[in-house]
Amino acid sequence: MSASRAFGLLLGVAADAAFGDPRRWHPVAGFGQVAQRLERVVHRDHRGAGVLYTAVLAGGAVGLGVVVERSRNPIVRIVGTAVATWVVLGGRSLASEGWAIGARLSADDIAGARERLPNLCGRDPSTLDSAGLARATVESVAENTSDAVVAPLLWGAVAGVPGLLGYRAINTMDAMVGHKSPRYLRFGWASARLDDVANLVPARLAAALTVVAAPAVKGDRQRAREAWKRDAGAHPSPNAGQVEAAFAGALGVQLGGRTEYSYGVEDRPVLGEGRAPDATDVARAVTLSRAVGLLTAGLAALITMKRRAPGPRPRRGSPTPTSAASWSPRRGSRRA
């Protein structure tokens, strides 16, 4: 299974790089429609309803992935992993939106940049000037590098198609209901907390890989590492601050500050040191994001190839194997 999973992951990464998100009948959009219908049925202003909502949707996504993983046909597993990886990754779409906003800012097209910003984050673009739009874009590119690239690949490497689909379901629910608005403060609690747990390791891996990739944008690894270690913990999110702080250090800019959302205003702590980001830094952030994505793809394939399914236990009364010649783990068997 390890070889077929690694091959499938890399094929999915290549498909995302070549084609981006599916233009029609996107499975994630279909999942979102199902989630909206379920929300209308089960929504109540308390956490229990949110727990039910989260369990049904996340469990359904994982169950669908298990069906693919159960196949003994390696071609089915490769294709299933590749398709799942393609539809859950957002690397090319993230880069396209970042570049589009950066190009508009470079051309002093503030209205055009404001129009594109909601494709990346939930901030109110009408209140943002050029500097605010640049900062919002860099922060969103950083956070989404973890959420839309590093995390799904890591979950795919360690848990296959169930990990890919389950993670994307959790992350999508968090984007839909994991807000601090009156409607979702209690109902969205379970989705938001589950997303925090699912991203604990990926966010820190994304920050570490950002440090490694800093020279790709003429950044300093030591500065990126220092900003990550010094500033990440001050961010209100246990995960977003990790990669945002590392990006700030790698780019040599200062992130954070007053942040306006539709549901209110947050005063974020300062991340990094230096000047405020501008249009050039938006393009550099996209380049850094792509470099982190490539490193993650290679790491995910390596993790997958290193994993081996446990071999069968000797039957009671049978002789214990004493050498590799007499017994070896079965390649291609399904992990428990």
mmCIF file with all atom_site columns, C-alpha atoms in Angstrom, residues 126-242:
data_model
loop_
_atom_site.group_PDB
_atom_site.id
_atom_site.type_symbol
_atom_site.label_atom_id
_atom_site.label_alt_id
_atom_site.label_comp_id
_atom_site.label_asym_id
_atom_site.label_entity_id
_atom_site.label_seq_id
_atom_site.pdbx_PDB_ins_code
_atom_site.Cartn_x
_atom_site.Cartn_y
_atom_site.Cartn_z
_atom_site.occupancy
_atom_site.B_iso_or_equiv
_atom_site.pdbx_formal_charge
_atom_site.auth_seq_id
_atom_site.auth_comp_id
_atom_site.auth_asym_id
_atom_site.auth_atom_id
_atom_site.pdbx_PDB_model_num
ATOM 1   C CA . SER A 1 126 ? -14.149 47.808 1.965  1.00 0.00 ? 126 SER A CA 1
ATOM 2   C CA . THR A 1 127 ? -12.245 49.095 5.007  1.00 0.00 ? 127 THR A CA 1
ATOM 3   C CA . LEU A 1 128 ? -8.773  48.180 3.707  1.00 0.00 ? 128 LEU A CA 1
ATOM 4   C CA . ASP A 1 129 ? -6.319  50.416 1.883  1.00 0.00 ? 129 ASP A CA 1
ATOM 5   C CA . SER A 1 130 ? -3.409  49.135 -0.197 1.00 0.00 ? 130 SER A CA 1
ATOM 6   C CA . ALA A 1 131 ? -1.271  48.309 2.850  1.00 0.00 ? 131 ALA A CA 1
ATOM 7   C CA . GLY A 1 132 ? -4.177  46.580 4.575  1.00 0.00 ? 132 GLY A CA 1
ATOM 8   C CA . LEU A 1 133 ? -4.952  44.527 1.496  1.00 0.00 ? 133 LEU A CA 1
ATOM 9   C CA . ALA A 1 134 ? -1.322  43.467 1.161  1.00 0.00 ? 134 ALA A CA 1
ATOM 10  C CA . ARG A 1 135 ? -1.137  42.443 4.807  1.00 0.00 ? 135 ARG A CA 1
ATOM 11  C CA . ALA A 1 136 ? -4.421  40.533 4.632  1.00 0.00 ? 136 ALA A CA 1
ATOM 12  C CA . THR A 1 137 ? -3.253  38.695 1.511  1.00 0.00 ? 137 THR A CA 1
ATOM 13  C CA . VAL A 1 138 ? 0.132   37.714 2.953  1.00 0.00 ? 138 VAL A CA 1
ATOM 14  C CA . GLU A 1 139 ? -1.476  36.479 6.172  1.00 0.00 ? 139 GLU A CA 1
ATOM 15  C CA . SER A 1 140 ? -4.116  34.524 4.248  1.00 0.00 ? 140 SER A CA 1
ATOM 16  C CA . VAL A 1 141 ? -1.552  32.970 1.896  1.00 0.00 ? 141 VAL A CA 1
ATOM 17  C CA . ALA A 1 142 ? 0.476   31.898 4.922  1.00 0.00 ? 142 ALA A CA 1
ATOM 18  C CA . GLU A 1 143 ? -2.463  30.403 6.818  1.00 0.00 ? 143 GLU A CA 1
ATOM 19  C CA . ASN A 1 144 ? -3.875  28.675 3.748  1.00 0.00 ? 144 ASN A CA 1
ATOM 20  C CA . THR A 1 145 ? -0.481  27.209 2.901  1.00 0.00 ? 145 THR A CA 1
ATOM 21  C CA . SER A 1 146 ? -0.897  25.209 6.088  1.00 0.00 ? 146 SER A CA 1
ATOM 22  C CA . ASP A 1 147 ? -4.639  24.545 5.769  1.00 0.00 ? 147 ASP A CA 1
ATOM 23  C CA . ALA A 1 148 ? -4.910  23.856 2.036  1.00 0.00 ? 148 ALA A CA 1
ATOM 24  C CA . VAL A 1 149 ? -1.536  22.312 1.220  1.00 0.00 ? 149 VAL A CA 1
ATOM 25  C CA . VAL A 1 150 ? 0.543   21.038 4.139  1.00 0.00 ? 150 VAL A CA 1
ATOM 26  C CA . ALA A 1 151 ? -2.241  19.611 6.307  1.00 0.00 ? 151 ALA A CA 1
ATOM 27  C CA . PRO A 1 152 ? -4.062  17.576 3.626  1.00 0.00 ? 152 PRO A CA 1
ATOM 28  C CA . LEU A 1 153 ? -0.797  16.113 2.321  1.00 0.00 ? 153 LEU A CA 1
ATOM 29  C CA . LEU A 1 154 ? 0.343   15.158 5.806  1.00 0.00 ? 154 LEU A CA 1
ATOM 30  C CA . TRP A 1 155 ? -3.008  13.558 6.633  1.00 0.00 ? 155 TRP A CA 1
ATOM 31  C CA . GLY A 1 156 ? -2.943  11.770 3.295  1.00 0.00 ? 156 GLY A CA 1
ATOM 32  C CA . ALA A 1 157 ? 0.519   10.421 4.029  1.00 0.00 ? 157 ALA A CA 1
ATOM 33  C CA . VAL A 1 158 ? -0.377  9.002  7.439  1.00 0.00 ? 158 VAL A CA 1
ATOM 34  C CA . ALA A 1 159 ? -4.042  8.046  6.883  1.00 0.00 ? 159 ALA A CA 1
ATOM 35  C CA . GLY A 1 160 ? -4.585  7.742  3.133  1.00 0.00 ? 160 GLY A CA 1
ATOM 36  C CA . VAL A 1 161 ? -7.894  8.639  1.513  1.00 0.00 ? 161 VAL A CA 1
ATOM 37  C CA . PRO A 1 162 ? -9.792  8.653  4.844  1.00 0.00 ? 162 PRO A CA 1
ATOM 38  C CA . GLY A 1 163 ? -7.274  11.202 6.125  1.00 0.00 ? 163 GLY A CA 1
ATOM 39  C CA . LEU A 1 164 ? -7.556  13.342 3.004  1.00 0.00 ? 164 LEU A CA 1
ATOM 40  C CA . LEU A 1 165 ? -11.344 13.426 2.920  1.00 0.00 ? 165 LEU A CA 1
ATOM 41  C CA . GLY A 1 166 ? -11.769 13.620 6.681  1.00 0.00 ? 166 GLY A CA 1
ATOM 42  C CA . TYR A 1 167 ? -9.375  16.538 6.988  1.00 0.00 ? 167 TYR A CA 1
ATOM 43  C CA . ARG A 1 168 ? -11.008 18.483 4.163  1.00 0.00 ? 168 ARG A CA 1
ATOM 44  C CA . ALA A 1 169 ? -14.442 17.902 5.681  1.00 0.00 ? 169 ALA A CA 1
ATOM 45  C CA . ILE A 1 170 ? -13.245 19.222 9.055  1.00 0.00 ? 170 ILE A CA 1
ATOM 46  C CA . ASN A 1 171 ? -11.534 22.237 7.529  1.00 0.00 ? 171 ASN A CA 1
ATOM 47  C CA . THR A 1 172 ? -14.564 23.059 5.385  1.00 0.00 ? 172 THR A CA 1
ATOM 48  C CA . MET A 1 173 ? -16.908 22.866 8.364  1.00 0.00 ? 173 MET A CA 1
ATOM 49  C CA . ASP A 1 174 ? -14.626 25.186 10.303 1.00 0.00 ? 174 ASP A CA 1
ATOM 50  C CA . ALA A 1 175 ? -14.738 27.699 7.432  1.00 0.00 ? 175 ALA A CA 1
ATOM 51  C CA . MET A 1 176 ? -18.533 27.471 7.318  1.00 0.00 ? 176 MET A CA 1
ATOM 52  C CA . VAL A 1 177 ? -19.533 27.465 10.990 1.00 0.00 ? 177 VAL A CA 1
ATOM 53  C CA . GLY A 1 178 ? -16.383 27.929 13.060 1.00 0.00 ? 178 GLY A CA 1
ATOM 54  C CA . HIS A 1 179 ? -16.954 31.645 13.589 1.00 0.00 ? 179 HIS A CA 1
ATOM 55  C CA . LYS A 1 180 ? -17.485 33.780 16.687 1.00 0.00 ? 180 LYS A CA 1
ATOM 56  C CA . SER A 1 181 ? -20.732 35.231 15.351 1.00 0.00 ? 181 SER A CA 1
ATOM 57  C CA . PRO A 1 182 ? -23.914 34.933 17.458 1.00 0.00 ? 182 PRO A CA 1
ATOM 58  C CA . ARG A 1 183 ? -25.278 32.150 15.236 1.00 0.00 ? 183 ARG A CA 1
ATOM 59  C CA . TYR A 1 184 ? -22.166 29.978 15.356 1.00 0.00 ? 184 TYR A CA 1
ATOM 60  C CA . LEU A 1 185 ? -20.494 30.781 18.685 1.00 0.00 ? 185 LEU A CA 1
ATOM 61  C CA . ARG A 1 186 ? -21.918 27.611 20.292 1.00 0.00 ? 186 ARG A CA 1
ATOM 62  C CA . PHE A 1 187 ? -23.046 25.588 17.274 1.00 0.00 ? 187 PHE A CA 1
ATOM 63  C CA . GLY A 1 188 ? -19.685 25.920 15.538 1.00 0.00 ? 188 GLY A CA 1
ATOM 64  C CA . TRP A 1 189 ? -17.620 25.152 18.645 1.00 0.00 ? 189 TRP A CA 1
ATOM 65  C CA . ALA A 1 190 ? -17.125 21.449 17.861 1.00 0.00 ? 190 ALA A CA 1
ATOM 66  C CA . SER A 1 191 ? -16.079 22.066 14.245 1.00 0.00 ? 191 SER A CA 1
ATOM 67  C CA . ALA A 1 192 ? -13.647 24.810 15.274 1.00 0.00 ? 192 ALA A CA 1
ATOM 68  C CA . ARG A 1 193 ? -12.052 22.747 18.045 1.00 0.00 ? 193 ARG A CA 1
ATOM 69  C CA . LEU A 1 194 ? -11.757 19.649 15.850 1.00 0.00 ? 194 LEU A CA 1
ATOM 70  C CA . ASP A 1 195 ? -10.086 21.757 13.174 1.00 0.00 ? 195 ASP A CA 1
ATOM 71  C CA . ASP A 1 196 ? -7.640  23.060 15.792 1.00 0.00 ? 196 ASP A CA 1
ATOM 72  C CA . VAL A 1 197 ? -6.726  19.493 16.753 1.00 0.00 ? 197 VAL A CA 1
ATOM 73  C CA . ALA A 1 198 ? -6.418  18.336 13.129 1.00 0.00 ? 198 ALA A CA 1
ATOM 74  C CA . ASN A 1 199 ? -4.002  21.192 12.390 1.00 0.00 ? 199 ASN A CA 1
ATOM 75  C CA . LEU A 1 200 ? -1.792  21.059 15.481 1.00 0.00 ? 200 LEU A CA 1
ATOM 76  C CA . VAL A 1 201 ? 0.998   19.075 13.827 1.00 0.00 ? 201 VAL A CA 1
ATOM 77  C CA . PRO A 1 202 ? 0.544   20.312 10.226 1.00 0.00 ? 202 PRO A CA 1
ATOM 78  C CA . ALA A 1 203 ? 0.722   23.986 11.250 1.00 0.00 ? 203 ALA A CA 1
ATOM 79  C CA . ARG A 1 204 ? 4.012   23.460 13.035 1.00 0.00 ? 204 ARG A CA 1
ATOM 80  C CA . LEU A 1 205 ? 5.364   21.425 10.151 1.00 0.00 ? 205 LEU A CA 1
ATOM 81  C CA . ALA A 1 206 ? 4.330   24.231 7.788  1.00 0.00 ? 206 ALA A CA 1
ATOM 82  C CA . ALA A 1 207 ? 6.206   26.739 9.941  1.00 0.00 ? 207 ALA A CA 1
ATOM 83  C CA . ALA A 1 208 ? 9.316   24.542 10.026 1.00 0.00 ? 208 ALA A CA 1
ATOM 84  C CA . LEU A 1 209 ? 9.246   24.107 6.245  1.00 0.00 ? 209 LEU A CA 1
ATOM 85  C CA . THR A 1 210 ? 8.781   27.871 5.858  1.00 0.00 ? 210 THR A CA 1
ATOM 86  C CA . VAL A 1 211 ? 12.042  28.332 7.744  1.00 0.00 ? 211 VAL A CA 1
ATOM 87  C CA . VAL A 1 212 ? 13.741  25.830 5.432  1.00 0.00 ? 212 VAL A CA 1
ATOM 88  C CA . ALA A 1 213 ? 12.315  27.500 2.310  1.00 0.00 ? 213 ALA A CA 1
ATOM 89  C CA . ALA A 1 214 ? 13.087  31.105 3.340  1.00 0.00 ? 214 ALA A CA 1
ATOM 90  C CA . PRO A 1 215 ? 16.073  31.432 0.944  1.00 0.00 ? 215 PRO A CA 1
ATOM 91  C CA . ALA A 1 216 ? 13.663  30.858 -1.990 1.00 0.00 ? 216 ALA A CA 1
ATOM 92  C CA . VAL A 1 217 ? 12.465  34.453 -1.451 1.00 0.00 ? 217 VAL A CA 1
ATOM 93  C CA . LYS A 1 218 ? 15.892  35.773 -0.357 1.00 0.00 ? 218 LYS A CA 1
ATOM 94  C CA . GLY A 1 219 ? 14.800  35.471 3.244  1.00 0.00 ? 219 GLY A CA 1
ATOM 95  C CA . ASP A 1 220 ? 16.892  34.572 6.267  1.00 0.00 ? 220 ASP A CA 1
ATOM 96  C CA . ARG A 1 221 ? 16.280  31.231 7.948  1.00 0.00 ? 221 ARG A CA 1
ATOM 97  C CA . GLN A 1 222 ? 17.486  32.451 11.323 1.00 0.00 ? 222 GLN A CA 1
ATOM 98  C CA . ARG A 1 223 ? 15.147  35.432 11.206 1.00 0.00 ? 223 ARG A CA 1
ATOM 99  C CA . ALA A 1 224 ? 12.241  33.204 10.209 1.00 0.00 ? 224 ALA A CA 1
ATOM 100 C CA . ARG A 1 225 ? 13.013  30.757 13.025 1.00 0.00 ? 225 ARG A CA 1
ATOM 101 C CA . GLU A 1 226 ? 13.263  33.542 15.597 1.00 0.00 ? 226 GLU A CA 1
ATOM 102 C CA . ALA A 1 227 ? 9.961   35.121 14.561 1.00 0.00 ? 227 ALA A CA 1
ATOM 103 C CA . TRP A 1 228 ? 8.254   31.730 14.670 1.00 0.00 ? 228 TRP A CA 1
ATOM 104 C CA . LYS A 1 229 ? 9.516   30.881 18.135 1.00 0.00 ? 229 LYS A CA 1
ATOM 105 C CA . ARG A 1 230 ? 9.037   34.382 19.558 1.00 0.00 ? 230 ARG A CA 1
ATOM 106 C CA . ASP A 1 231 ? 5.677   35.482 18.129 1.00 0.00 ? 231 ASP A CA 1
ATOM 107 C CA . ALA A 1 232 ? 3.573   32.427 17.221 1.00 0.00 ? 232 ALA A CA 1
ATOM 108 C CA . GLY A 1 233 ? 2.197   31.906 20.715 1.00 0.00 ? 233 GLY A CA 1
ATOM 109 C CA . ALA A 1 234 ? 0.776   35.444 20.895 1.00 0.00 ? 234 ALA A CA 1
ATOM 110 C CA . HIS A 1 235 ? -1.663  34.776 18.041 1.00 0.00 ? 235 HIS A CA 1
ATOM 111 C CA . PRO A 1 236 ? -5.262  33.986 19.120 1.00 0.00 ? 236 PRO A CA 1
ATOM 112 C CA . SER A 1 237 ? -5.245  30.855 16.963 1.00 0.00 ? 237 SER A CA 1
ATOM 113 C CA . PRO A 1 238 ? -3.090  27.958 18.208 1.00 0.00 ? 238 PRO A CA 1
ATOM 114 C CA . ASN A 1 239 ? -2.207  27.108 14.618 1.00 0.00 ? 239 ASN A CA 1
ATOM 115 C CA . ALA A 1 240 ? -2.495  30.121 12.292 1.00 0.00 ? 240 ALA A CA 1
ATOM 116 C CA . GLY A 1 241 ? 0.067   32.051 14.307 1.00 0.00 ? 241 GLY A CA 1
ATOM 117 C CA . GLN A 1 242 ? 2.700   29.375 13.713 1.00 0.00 ? 242 GLN A CA 1
#
